[in-house]
Amino acid sequence: MKYYQWVAGLALIGLLAGCHKAQPAVQSQTKPLLKAQRAIFAHSSSTNAGKRIHILMPQTANGKALVKAAPYQAAAAKALGKAKAAAAYVTFTGHPLQADYWQLTPSVQVYQVKNGTTKLVKKQALKPVNVNTKTAEILTAGSLLNTDAELQAVNYRALKQVADGKHLSADQLKQAQAITWLKNRQATNLTVSAKTLTIYPAANPLQIKAVDIPLTAISSYLSKWHQGQATVADAKQKLVALTFDDGPNPQTTPQILNTLAKFHVQATFFLLGEQVAQNPALSAQVAAGHEVGTHTYDHENIAALAPKAAVAEVDQSLATLYEATGKLPTLLRPPYGAMDKAHDAGVALPAIQWSIDSRDWTTTQVAPIVSRVTHATYPGSIILMHDIHPQSVAALPAIIKGLQAQGYRFVTVSQLLGTQLLPHEQYFGVGDHRPIE
Ligand code: ZN
């Protein structure tokens, strides 16, 4: 009883007399949601009977504790050490994140009574915790993301955020590719504000402590949080995406670029890593005016590779594209359209297939290529061509004119399908996508 009164008296001095600054902050910042509950824990210890710990436990509106007391009790006991005539307080300050989540920052303060006055002798901030103030659920990746594909997509955005425009060397990019961002949906190394998702990665040679991803860049992936998808093209709109594979080629690609420029058409190029390595300036020129995706490094059939080799093949092509253009692409066109579930598991990019095959590699004649494309195209189509054949170069003006005459407008794949596509999914056109099986 004596000890209880002493601790309670000390608490009263702390809270009412305002002899330290943390208490008013708790009161004003957390009052509406976090009713500070004065739970007094008489910490019994045979070696130091005078040790006292006081935790202002945050809780939900209906009294459920938002955090477990034990770790804070332990932290407070550690802070107290062997100090005599002292008490440790754990208090939480908080600020709202998103939805019902708040970030709570605990701190331990040790007070000592000396010559009849109470004095703050130690103050120590503890690791913040993100918690749902209605359900007491701790914020994890799984609080935001429903699937591992969404998790993989967010992790790839984190990598892009770190790499794009930063001129990382080949070695640095490799190190960045090896960073563990969100390990799984149980991961808690993240926080969310009104505008960004922040991930705190594991220790890494690049010494990246945190990466901020704008929510606008990943909103479609946060399916648990936001309902609905980012807007994509309406199937009724007469939009179509021209895509070119296997380049860049120093003879034919510049001619394709000239034609596209002449007609003010933007297209999507799926570049081969080995071609990019041989033609970096031309690759940068393609990327400056058009959307660029990867077509692997050397046109491997990904479905025929071992899963690890498949990832290495894609990563190598990404590194080459990054070196030439300064950006990591977000789209993959698998050679031959070949992809299967096992080999795709480690690949973080969506597979972009096609709905209209120009078959421009099967003939040297221009007329059948033009005719096939202009007759078969429907709204929302993705057209497959190759910027490495003279007949493709020759057919392009008539294809553009023919489709424009039918009222079609040309857009990039991302403009057609949106920028937040899912890995392990293959996209054939607007409203036509299926899981990779
Ligand atoms: Zn190809």
Coordinates of C-alpha atoms and ligand atoms in Angstrom, one line a residue:
M1 CA 0.0 0.0 0.0
K2 CA 2.8 2.3 0.8
Y3 CA 4.6 1.7 -2.5
Y4 CA 1.3 2.0 -4.4
Q5 CA 0.7 5.4 -2.9
W6 CA 4.2 6.5 -3.6
V7 CA 3.9 5.5 -7.3
A8 CA 0.5 7.0 -7.6
G9 CA 1.7 10.2 -6.0
L10 CA 4.6 10.3 -8.5
A11 CA 2.2 9.7 -11.4
L12 CA 0.1 12.6 -10.2
I13 CA 3.1 14.9 -10.0
G14 CA 4.1 13.9 -13.5
L15 CA 0.7 14.3 -15.0
L16 CA -0.8 17.3 -13.2
A17 CA 2.2 19.4 -12.3
G18 CA 3.6 19.0 -15.8
C19 CA 7.1 18.5 -14.6
H20 CA 8.0 16.7 -17.8
K21 CA 6.9 17.2 -21.4
A22 CA 5.8 13.8 -22.6
Q23 CA 2.6 13.7 -20.6
P24 CA 0.8 16.7 -22.1
A25 CA 1.7 15.3 -25.5
V26 CA 0.1 12.0 -24.8
Q27 CA -3.0 13.8 -23.5
S28 CA -3.4 16.1 -26.5
Q29 CA -2.4 13.9 -29.3
T30 CA -4.0 10.6 -28.4
K31 CA -6.9 11.7 -26.2
P32 CA -9.7 10.9 -28.7
L33 CA -8.6 7.4 -29.5
L34 CA -6.2 6.3 -26.9
K35 CA -7.6 6.7 -23.4
A36 CA -4.5 6.4 -21.3
Q37 CA -5.2 3.8 -18.8
R38 CA -3.1 4.1 -15.7
A39 CA -2.1 0.5 -15.1
I40 CA 0.3 0.2 -12.3
F41 CA 2.5 -2.9 -12.4
A42 CA 4.2 -3.7 -9.1
H43 CA 7.3 -5.2 -10.6
S44 CA 8.4 -7.7 -8.0
S45 CA 12.0 -8.5 -7.8
S46 CA 13.8 -10.0 -4.9
T47 CA 17.0 -8.0 -5.6
N48 CA 15.3 -4.6 -5.9
A49 CA 11.9 -4.4 -4.1
G50 CA 11.7 -0.7 -4.7
K51 CA 11.5 -1.0 -8.5
R52 CA 8.2 0.3 -9.9
I53 CA 7.0 0.4 -13.4
H54 CA 4.1 2.4 -14.7
I55 CA 2.7 1.9 -18.2
L56 CA 0.1 4.2 -19.7
M57 CA -1.5 1.5 -21.8
P58 CA -3.2 2.7 -25.1
Q59 CA -6.4 0.9 -25.8
T60 CA -9.4 0.8 -28.1
A61 CA -12.6 2.7 -27.4
N62 CA -14.0 -0.4 -25.7
G63 CA -11.1 -1.1 -23.5
K64 CA -9.0 -3.6 -25.5
A65 CA -5.2 -3.1 -25.1
L66 CA -3.6 -2.0 -28.3
V67 CA -0.2 -3.4 -27.4
K68 CA 1.1 -6.1 -25.2
A69 CA 2.5 -4.8 -21.9
A70 CA 5.3 -7.4 -21.5
P71 CA 7.9 -6.0 -23.8
Y72 CA 7.4 -2.5 -22.4
Q73 CA 7.6 -3.7 -18.9
A74 CA 10.9 -5.4 -19.8
A75 CA 12.2 -2.2 -21.5
A76 CA 11.2 -0.2 -18.4
A77 CA 12.9 -2.6 -16.1
K78 CA 16.0 -2.4 -18.1
A79 CA 15.9 1.4 -18.0
L80 CA 15.4 1.4 -14.3
G81 CA 18.4 -0.8 -13.7
K82 CA 19.4 -0.7 -10.1
A83 CA 18.3 2.9 -9.5
K84 CA 16.8 3.4 -6.0
A85 CA 13.8 5.5 -5.1
A86 CA 12.9 5.6 -8.7
A87 CA 10.0 4.8 -11.0
A88 CA 9.9 4.1 -14.7
Y89 CA 7.0 5.3 -16.9
V90 CA 6.2 4.0 -20.4
T91 CA 4.0 6.4 -22.4
F92 CA 2.8 6.4 -26.0
T93 CA 2.4 9.3 -28.3
G94 CA 0.5 8.7 -31.5
H95 CA -0.4 10.0 -34.9
P96 CA -3.0 8.7 -37.3
L97 CA -1.7 6.9 -40.5
Q98 CA -4.5 5.7 -42.8
A99 CA -7.9 4.2 -42.2
D100 CA -8.0 3.3 -38.5
Y101 CA -4.3 2.7 -38.2
W102 CA -2.2 4.9 -35.9
Q103 CA 1.5 4.9 -35.3
L104 CA 2.3 4.8 -31.6
T105 CA 5.7 5.8 -30.3
P106 CA 6.5 4.5 -26.9
S107 CA 9.1 6.0 -24.7
V108 CA 10.5 5.1 -21.2
Q109 CA 11.1 7.8 -18.7
V110 CA 12.9 7.1 -15.4
Y111 CA 12.1 9.5 -12.5
Q112 CA 14.0 9.6 -9.3
V113 CA 13.1 11.2 -6.0
K114 CA 16.0 13.1 -4.5
N115 CA 15.8 15.4 -1.5
G116 CA 12.1 15.5 -1.7
T117 CA 11.9 16.5 -5.5
T118 CA 11.1 14.3 -8.5
K119 CA 13.5 14.5 -11.3
L120 CA 13.6 13.0 -14.8
V121 CA 16.9 11.2 -15.0
K122 CA 16.5 9.1 -18.2
K123 CA 14.3 9.2 -21.3
Q124 CA 14.5 6.6 -24.1
A125 CA 12.4 6.3 -27.2
L126 CA 11.3 2.8 -28.2
K127 CA 10.5 1.3 -31.6
P128 CA 7.2 2.7 -33.0
V129 CA 4.3 0.3 -33.5
N130 CA 1.5 0.6 -36.1
V131 CA -1.8 -0.6 -34.9
N132 CA -5.4 -0.5 -35.8
T133 CA -7.1 1.5 -33.1
K134 CA -10.4 -0.2 -33.6
T135 CA -9.3 -3.9 -33.8
A136 CA -5.9 -3.7 -32.1
E137 CA -4.5 -5.5 -35.1
I138 CA -0.8 -4.7 -35.7
L139 CA -0.1 -3.3 -39.2
T140 CA 1.5 -5.9 -41.4
A141 CA 1.9 -6.1 -45.2
G142 CA -1.1 -8.4 -45.1
S143 CA -3.2 -5.6 -43.6
L144 CA -2.9 -3.9 -47.0
L145 CA -2.3 -6.7 -49.5
N146 CA -4.4 -9.7 -50.2
T147 CA -2.1 -11.8 -52.3
D148 CA 1.6 -12.6 -52.7
A149 CA 1.4 -11.3 -56.3
E150 CA 0.4 -7.9 -54.9
L151 CA 3.3 -8.1 -52.4
Q152 CA 5.7 -9.0 -55.2
A153 CA 4.5 -6.0 -57.2
V154 CA 4.9 -3.6 -54.3
N155 CA 8.4 -4.9 -53.7
Y156 CA 9.3 -4.3 -57.3
R157 CA 8.0 -0.7 -57.0
A158 CA 10.3 -0.3 -54.0
L159 CA 13.2 -1.5 -56.1
K160 CA 12.2 0.9 -58.9
Q161 CA 11.9 3.8 -56.4
V162 CA 15.4 3.1 -55.4
A163 CA 16.9 2.6 -58.8
D164 CA 15.1 4.9 -61.3
G165 CA 17.0 8.0 -62.3
K166 CA 19.8 7.2 -59.7
H167 CA 22.5 5.9 -62.1
L168 CA 23.3 2.9 -60.0
S169 CA 26.2 0.9 -61.2
A170 CA 25.7 -2.7 -62.4
D171 CA 26.9 -3.9 -59.0
Q172 CA 24.7 -1.5 -57.0
L173 CA 21.7 -2.6 -59.1
K174 CA 22.4 -6.2 -58.3
Q175 CA 22.7 -5.3 -54.6
A176 CA 19.4 -3.4 -54.8
Q177 CA 17.7 -6.4 -56.6
A178 CA 18.9 -8.6 -53.7
I179 CA 17.3 -6.4 -51.0
T180 CA 14.5 -7.9 -49.0
W181 CA 11.7 -5.3 -48.8
L182 CA 8.6 -6.9 -47.5
K183 CA 9.5 -10.6 -46.8
N184 CA 6.0 -11.8 -46.7
R185 CA 2.5 -10.7 -45.7
Q186 CA 3.3 -11.1 -42.0
A187 CA 6.1 -8.4 -42.4
T188 CA 5.7 -5.4 -40.1
N189 CA 8.6 -3.3 -41.4
L190 CA 6.4 -0.7 -43.0
T191 CA 4.3 2.3 -42.2
V192 CA 1.7 4.2 -44.2
S193 CA 0.9 7.9 -44.3
A194 CA -1.8 9.7 -46.3
K195 CA 0.4 9.8 -49.4
T196 CA 3.2 7.1 -49.0
L197 CA 3.9 3.6 -48.1
T198 CA 7.3 3.5 -46.4
I199 CA 9.2 0.2 -46.2
Y200 CA 12.2 -0.3 -43.9
P201 CA 14.3 -3.0 -45.6
A202 CA 16.6 -5.4 -43.9
A203 CA 20.3 -4.3 -43.6
N204 CA 21.8 -4.0 -47.0
P205 CA 25.2 -3.0 -48.6
L206 CA 23.6 0.1 -50.2
Q207 CA 22.7 1.3 -46.6
I208 CA 19.1 2.0 -47.6
K209 CA 17.2 2.5 -44.4
A210 CA 13.8 3.4 -45.9
V211 CA 12.0 3.8 -49.2
D212 CA 8.9 5.9 -49.7
I213 CA 6.5 4.7 -52.4
P214 CA 3.7 7.1 -53.4
L215 CA 0.4 5.4 -52.8
T216 CA -0.7 6.6 -56.3
A217 CA 1.9 4.2 -57.8
I218 CA 0.6 1.1 -56.0
S219 CA -3.1 1.9 -55.1
S220 CA -4.4 -1.0 -57.3
Y221 CA -2.2 -3.5 -55.3
L222 CA -3.5 -2.4 -51.9
S223 CA -6.6 -4.4 -52.6
K224 CA -7.4 -5.0 -48.9
W225 CA -7.4 -1.3 -48.3
H226 CA -9.0 0.3 -51.4
Q227 CA -11.8 -1.2 -53.3
G228 CA -11.6 -1.3 -57.0
Q229 CA -8.8 -0.9 -59.5
A230 CA -7.2 2.1 -61.1
T231 CA -9.0 3.3 -64.2
V232 CA -8.1 1.4 -67.4
A233 CA -9.3 1.9 -70.9
D234 CA -12.9 1.2 -71.6
A235 CA -13.4 -1.8 -73.9
K236 CA -15.7 0.3 -76.1
Q237 CA -13.1 3.0 -76.8
K238 CA -11.3 2.5 -80.1
L239 CA -7.9 2.2 -78.6
V240 CA -5.1 -0.1 -79.8
A241 CA -1.5 -0.7 -78.7
L242 CA 1.2 -1.4 -81.3
T243 CA 4.0 -3.5 -79.9
F244 CA 7.4 -4.3 -81.4
D245 CA 9.6 -7.2 -80.3
D246 CA 13.2 -8.4 -80.7
G247 CA 14.9 -5.0 -81.2
P248 CA 16.5 -2.6 -81.2
N249 CA 18.0 -3.1 -84.6
P250 CA 20.3 -0.4 -86.0
Q251 CA 19.0 -0.7 -89.5
T252 CA 15.2 -1.1 -89.1
T253 CA 14.4 0.4 -85.7
P254 CA 15.2 4.0 -86.6
Q255 CA 12.9 3.7 -89.6
I256 CA 10.1 2.4 -87.4
L257 CA 10.8 5.4 -85.0
N258 CA 10.6 7.8 -88.0
T259 CA 7.2 6.4 -89.1
L260 CA 5.8 6.6 -85.6
A261 CA 7.0 10.2 -85.2
K262 CA 5.5 11.1 -88.5
F263 CA 2.1 9.8 -87.5
H264 CA 2.5 11.0 -83.9
V265 CA 2.0 7.5 -82.6
Q266 CA 3.4 6.1 -79.4
A267 CA 4.1 2.4 -79.2
T268 CA 5.6 -0.2 -76.9
F269 CA 8.9 -1.9 -77.6
F270 CA 9.9 -5.1 -76.0
L271 CA 13.7 -5.0 -76.2
L272 CA 16.1 -7.9 -76.1
G273 CA 18.9 -7.4 -73.5
E274 CA 21.7 -8.4 -75.8
Q275 CA 20.5 -6.0 -78.5
V276 CA 20.3 -3.2 -75.9
A277 CA 23.9 -4.0 -74.8
Q278 CA 25.0 -3.6 -78.4
N279 CA 22.9 -0.5 -79.2
P280 CA 22.6 1.5 -75.9
A281 CA 22.1 4.9 -77.6
L282 CA 19.4 3.6 -79.9
S283 CA 17.7 1.9 -76.9
A284 CA 17.7 5.2 -75.0
Q285 CA 16.2 6.9 -78.1
V286 CA 13.4 4.3 -78.2
A287 CA 12.7 4.8 -74.4
A288 CA 12.7 8.5 -74.7
G289 CA 9.7 8.5 -77.1
H290 CA 7.9 5.2 -76.3
E291 CA 7.2 2.7 -73.7
V292 CA 9.8 0.0 -73.2
G293 CA 9.5 -3.5 -71.7
T294 CA 11.8 -6.4 -71.6
H295 CA 11.8 -9.4 -74.0
T296 CA 14.4 -11.3 -71.9
Y297 CA 18.2 -11.1 -72.4
D298 CA 18.7 -13.4 -75.3
H299 CA 15.3 -14.6 -76.4
E300 CA 15.2 -17.6 -74.1
N301 CA 12.0 -19.7 -73.7
I302 CA 11.4 -18.9 -70.1
A303 CA 9.1 -21.9 -69.7
A304 CA 12.0 -24.2 -70.6
L305 CA 14.4 -22.8 -68.1
A306 CA 14.9 -23.8 -64.5
P307 CA 12.9 -21.4 -62.3
K308 CA 16.1 -19.8 -60.9
A309 CA 17.6 -19.4 -64.4
A310 CA 14.3 -17.8 -65.5
V311 CA 14.7 -15.1 -62.9
A312 CA 18.3 -14.6 -63.7
E313 CA 17.5 -14.3 -67.4
V314 CA 14.9 -11.6 -66.7
D315 CA 17.1 -9.8 -64.1
Q316 CA 20.0 -9.7 -66.6
S317 CA 17.7 -8.1 -69.2
L318 CA 16.4 -5.6 -66.7
A319 CA 19.9 -4.6 -65.7
T320 CA 20.9 -4.0 -69.3
L321 CA 17.8 -1.9 -70.0
Y322 CA 18.4 0.0 -66.8
E323 CA 21.9 0.8 -67.8
A324 CA 20.8 2.1 -71.2
T325 CA 17.7 4.0 -70.2
G326 CA 18.1 4.8 -66.5
K327 CA 14.8 3.1 -65.6
L328 CA 13.6 -0.4 -64.7
P329 CA 10.8 -1.5 -67.0
T330 CA 7.5 -2.8 -65.6
L331 CA 6.4 -5.1 -68.5
L332 CA 7.7 -8.4 -69.8
R333 CA 6.9 -10.0 -73.1
P334 CA 7.9 -13.7 -72.8
P335 CA 9.5 -14.9 -76.0
Y336 CA 7.1 -17.1 -78.0
G337 CA 4.5 -16.0 -75.4
A338 CA 5.7 -19.0 -73.5
M339 CA 5.2 -18.8 -69.7
D340 CA 4.2 -21.3 -67.0
K341 CA 3.4 -21.0 -63.4
A342 CA 6.5 -22.8 -62.0
H343 CA 9.0 -20.8 -64.1
D344 CA 7.2 -17.5 -63.5
A345 CA 7.2 -17.7 -59.7
G346 CA 10.2 -15.5 -59.1
V347 CA 9.4 -13.0 -61.9
A348 CA 7.8 -9.8 -60.6
L349 CA 6.6 -8.4 -64.0
P350 CA 3.3 -9.1 -65.7
A351 CA 3.4 -11.0 -69.0
I352 CA 2.1 -8.9 -71.9
Q353 CA 0.8 -11.1 -74.6
W354 CA -1.1 -10.0 -77.7
S355 CA -4.5 -10.4 -79.4
I356 CA -3.5 -9.6 -83.0
D357 CA -0.5 -11.4 -84.5
S358 CA 0.8 -9.6 -87.6
R359 CA 2.9 -12.6 -88.5
D360 CA 5.3 -10.2 -90.1
W361 CA 8.2 -12.7 -89.8
T362 CA 6.5 -15.3 -92.0
T363 CA 6.5 -13.3 -95.2
T364 CA 8.5 -10.7 -97.1
Q365 CA 5.3 -9.4 -98.7
V366 CA 3.8 -6.2 -97.2
A367 CA 0.1 -6.6 -98.3
P368 CA -0.8 -9.7 -96.2
I369 CA 0.7 -8.1 -93.1
V370 CA -1.3 -4.9 -93.6
S371 CA -4.5 -6.8 -94.4
R372 CA -4.2 -9.2 -91.5
V373 CA -3.8 -6.4 -88.9
T374 CA -6.3 -3.9 -90.3
H375 CA -9.0 -6.6 -90.7
A376 CA -8.5 -8.4 -87.4
T377 CA -8.0 -5.5 -85.0
Y378 CA -10.8 -4.7 -82.5
P379 CA -11.1 -2.1 -79.7
G380 CA -8.6 -2.8 -76.9
S381 CA -6.3 -5.0 -79.0
I382 CA -2.6 -5.5 -78.6
I383 CA -0.9 -5.9 -81.9
L384 CA 2.3 -7.9 -82.2
M385 CA 5.0 -6.8 -84.7
H386 CA 8.8 -7.0 -84.9
D387 CA 11.0 -3.9 -85.5
I388 CA 13.8 -6.0 -87.1
H389 CA 12.3 -6.9 -90.5
P390 CA 12.2 -4.6 -93.6
Q391 CA 8.7 -5.9 -94.4
S392 CA 7.5 -4.7 -91.0
V393 CA 9.0 -1.3 -91.6
A394 CA 7.3 -1.2 -95.0
A395 CA 3.9 -2.3 -93.7
L396 CA 3.8 0.1 -90.8
P397 CA 2.5 3.3 -92.5
A398 CA -0.4 1.5 -94.2
I399 CA -1.3 -0.2 -90.9
I400 CA -1.4 3.1 -89.0
K401 CA -3.3 4.8 -91.8
G402 CA -5.8 1.9 -92.2
L403 CA -6.6 1.8 -88.5
Q404 CA -6.8 5.5 -88.1
A405 CA -9.3 5.5 -91.0
Q406 CA -11.4 3.1 -88.9
G407 CA -11.3 5.6 -86.0
Y408 CA -8.6 3.9 -83.9
R409 CA -6.2 5.8 -81.6
F410 CA -2.8 4.4 -80.7
V411 CA -1.7 4.2 -77.1
T412 CA 1.1 2.4 -75.2
V413 CA 0.4 -0.9 -73.3
S414 CA 0.3 1.0 -70.0
Q415 CA -2.1 3.6 -71.4
L416 CA -4.3 0.7 -72.6
L417 CA -4.2 -1.5 -69.5
G418 CA -3.1 0.8 -66.7
T419 CA 0.2 1.0 -64.9
Q420 CA -0.5 -1.4 -62.1
L421 CA -0.6 -4.9 -63.6
L422 CA 0.0 -8.0 -61.6
P423 CA 2.8 -10.5 -61.8
H424 CA 1.8 -14.1 -62.6
E425 CA -1.0 -12.7 -64.8
Q426 CA -0.9 -12.6 -68.6
Y427 CA -2.6 -9.7 -70.5
F428 CA -3.9 -10.1 -74.0
G429 CA -5.8 -6.8 -74.3
V430 CA -8.4 -4.7 -72.6
G431 CA -10.6 -6.9 -70.3
D432 CA -8.7 -10.0 -71.4
H433 CA -6.2 -11.3 -68.8
R434 CA -5.7 -14.7 -67.2
P435 CA -3.5 -16.2 -64.6
I436 CA -0.3 -17.9 -65.8
E437 CA -0.9 -21.6 -65.4
Ligands
ZN1 ZN 10.6 -12.4 -79.9

